[in-house]
C-alpha atoms as one frame of an Amber mdcrd trajectory, in Angstrom:
protein
  14.039  25.062   2.016  11.772  23.774  -0.754   8.085  24.244  -0.111   5.817
  21.273  -0.750   2.077  21.702  -0.999   1.199  18.027  -0.747   2.638  14.921
   0.890   1.792  11.667  -0.891   1.915   8.651   1.411   2.129   4.983   0.688
   0.108   3.098   3.328   1.429  -0.415   4.026   4.732  -0.376   5.993   4.497
   3.433   6.178   1.217   4.189   7.975   0.365   0.687   9.178   2.286  -2.552
   9.478   1.549  -5.773   7.621   3.014  -9.221   7.071   2.175 -11.629   4.262
   3.607 -14.396   6.450   0.366 -14.178   8.419  -1.564 -14.905   5.230   0.631
 -17.888   4.390   0.309 -19.230   7.945  -3.473 -18.873   7.904  -3.737 -20.713
   4.599  -1.347 -23.408   5.809  -3.368 -24.019   8.969  -6.713 -23.946   7.143
  -5.577 -26.257   4.337  -3.281 -28.612   6.229  -0.356 -27.624   4.013   3.070
 -26.475   5.133   3.836 -22.788   5.616   7.175 -23.026   3.804   5.572 -24.686
   0.784   2.923 -22.013   0.486   5.365 -19.148   0.943   7.808 -20.539  -1.622
   5.097 -21.043  -4.238   3.456 -17.625  -3.865   4.924 -15.030  -6.209   4.285
 -11.307  -6.479   4.326 -11.543 -10.247   2.402 -10.124 -13.210  -0.682 -12.139
 -12.273  -0.658 -10.509  -8.841  -0.161  -7.105 -10.484  -3.146  -7.707 -12.768
  -5.312  -8.340  -9.725  -4.149  -5.078  -8.174  -5.103  -3.275 -11.408  -8.526
  -4.980 -11.414  -7.697  -6.703 -14.684  -8.826 -10.026 -13.241 -11.701 -10.816
 -10.891 -11.520 -12.056  -7.302 -12.862 -15.385  -8.556 -10.050 -15.708 -11.087
  -7.504 -14.738  -8.446  -8.769 -17.301  -5.939  -8.827 -20.054  -8.544  -5.316
 -19.420  -9.861  -3.681 -18.962  -6.461  -5.452 -22.011  -5.055  -4.144 -24.100
  -7.938  -0.606 -22.771  -7.538  -0.539 -23.413  -3.804  -2.623 -26.617  -3.791
  -5.212 -24.982  -1.554  -8.669 -26.440  -1.107 -10.463 -23.689   0.757 -13.911
 -22.180   0.614 -13.929 -18.576  -0.592 -14.547 -17.269   2.931 -11.438 -18.941
   4.339  -9.340 -17.941   1.345 -10.339 -14.297   1.820  -9.860 -14.410   5.600
  -6.333 -15.622   5.064  -5.682 -13.154   2.279  -6.694 -10.320   4.606  -4.979
 -11.606   7.744  -1.799  -9.705   6.892  -2.917  -6.409   8.435  -1.328  -5.424
  11.747  -1.544  -2.210  13.795  -0.904   1.342  12.745   2.535   2.570  13.768
   2.848   4.257  17.146   2.385   7.999  16.873   1.205   7.986  13.265  -2.066
   9.796  14.029  -0.234  12.571  15.860   2.264  12.816  13.010  -0.437  13.064
  10.330  -2.327  15.628  12.404   0.796  17.788  12.607   1.599  17.424   8.906
  -1.847  18.341   7.649  -1.764  21.673   9.452   0.446  23.005   6.685   0.177
  20.421   3.908  -2.434  18.514   1.991  -2.204  14.761   2.604  -3.170  12.090
   0.078  -2.308   8.409  -0.206  -1.329   6.227  -3.169  -1.482   2.495  -2.492
  -1.247  -0.739  -4.429  -4.153  -2.882  -3.278  -7.039  -5.014  -4.517 -10.765
  -5.374  -4.091 -10.547  -8.126  -1.448  -8.020  -6.275   0.708  -9.826  -2.970
   0.200 -12.869  -4.228   2.072 -10.774  -4.847   5.188  -8.128  -2.151   5.566
 -10.495   0.744   4.860 -12.529  -0.370   7.874  -9.676  -1.478  10.144  -7.757
   1.783   9.761 -10.714   4.137   9.253  -9.769   6.483  12.102  -6.266   7.008
  10.729  -7.296   7.211   7.080  -9.532  10.211   7.831  -6.377  12.349   7.834
  -6.075  11.935   4.053  -8.038  14.118   1.675  -8.121  11.305  -0.862  -6.790
   7.761  -1.160  -5.811   6.524  -4.612  -6.140   2.728  -4.798  -4.527   0.823
  -7.651  -7.579  -1.344  -8.299  -9.710   1.794  -8.663  -7.336   3.839 -10.839
  -6.378   0.686 -12.825  -2.643   1.238 -12.571  -0.017   0.303  -9.981   3.170
   1.804  -8.634   5.812   2.004 -10.062   3.922   2.704 -13.312   4.233   6.406
 -14.093   0.520   6.705 -14.787  -0.265   6.079 -11.101   1.711   9.114  -9.957
   0.408  11.267 -12.788  -3.193  10.554 -11.794  -2.413  11.874  -8.316  -0.661
  14.985  -9.658  -3.534  15.680 -12.049  -6.031  15.461  -9.207  -3.931  17.814
  -7.089  -3.297  20.123 -10.070   0.338  20.300  -9.039   3.689  20.187 -10.740
   5.850  17.237  -9.591   8.162  19.599  -7.697   5.295  20.702  -5.472   4.804
  17.235  -3.960   6.873  14.816  -1.921   6.257  11.061  -1.918   6.911   8.533
   0.865   7.143   4.784   0.221   8.969   1.770   1.635   9.562   0.253  -1.836
  12.671   1.564  -3.595  11.279   0.846  -7.070   8.260   3.021  -6.320  10.566
   5.741  -5.010  12.742   5.663  -8.140   9.722   5.929 -10.438   8.394   8.972
  -8.594  11.821  10.611  -8.658  12.052  10.096 -12.428   8.896  12.189 -12.749
  10.481  14.974 -10.720   8.679  14.253  -7.458  10.813  14.581  -4.338  10.878
  11.386  -2.309  11.553   9.824   1.057  12.408   6.135   1.038  10.948   4.903
   4.322  13.056   2.322   6.146  11.711   2.931   9.668   9.370   5.274  11.472
  12.210   7.149  13.173  14.051   7.548   9.874  10.850   8.797   8.189  10.272
  11.427  10.874  13.908  12.528  10.638  13.624  12.918   6.863  10.357  14.830
   7.172  12.124  17.269   9.491  15.113  17.600   7.153  12.740  18.439   4.318
  11.105  21.199   6.353   7.815  19.378   6.802   7.977  19.006  10.581   8.992
  21.656  13.064
């Protein structure tokens, strides 16, 4: 069985749950607009990616998204809605991470932004303590699935790609890591993730 020194975790939909529908509902209620209209007009496009690389400011992000969605909200309500997507950590995740870090180094690589960062790092602080380091896209100025994001993590760890395994719920992120030679687990559920961790010799 291949020996991995480090497990690289995505966070959202792997360690904790989230739903952008909550954001769209909050904005709809606060603005008097319709949920379906807001959801259909919001796109995870290059503008969104630029925000997650810190290439645009929170002010620019609020202005552009508000124009796209016809929102007339004060910054506080915009940000509350933007951060309302975060749900609970998955059942058993703390026990799982505790078991994994007995024999492996744990780090996280997440696409995020400066507004979200202020919320999830506090909300999930107890669980995040299991990770030696968390690489945030807005801090490293690159996002998954860009190869640079994974390379920054490998350089920090001083590891060859074959010495790490990467878990993510997004297939594009998984494919990019695999192209670098990093072993991967495409997470589709918590039970499936645990099963794959066992099959890869990471849980006993």
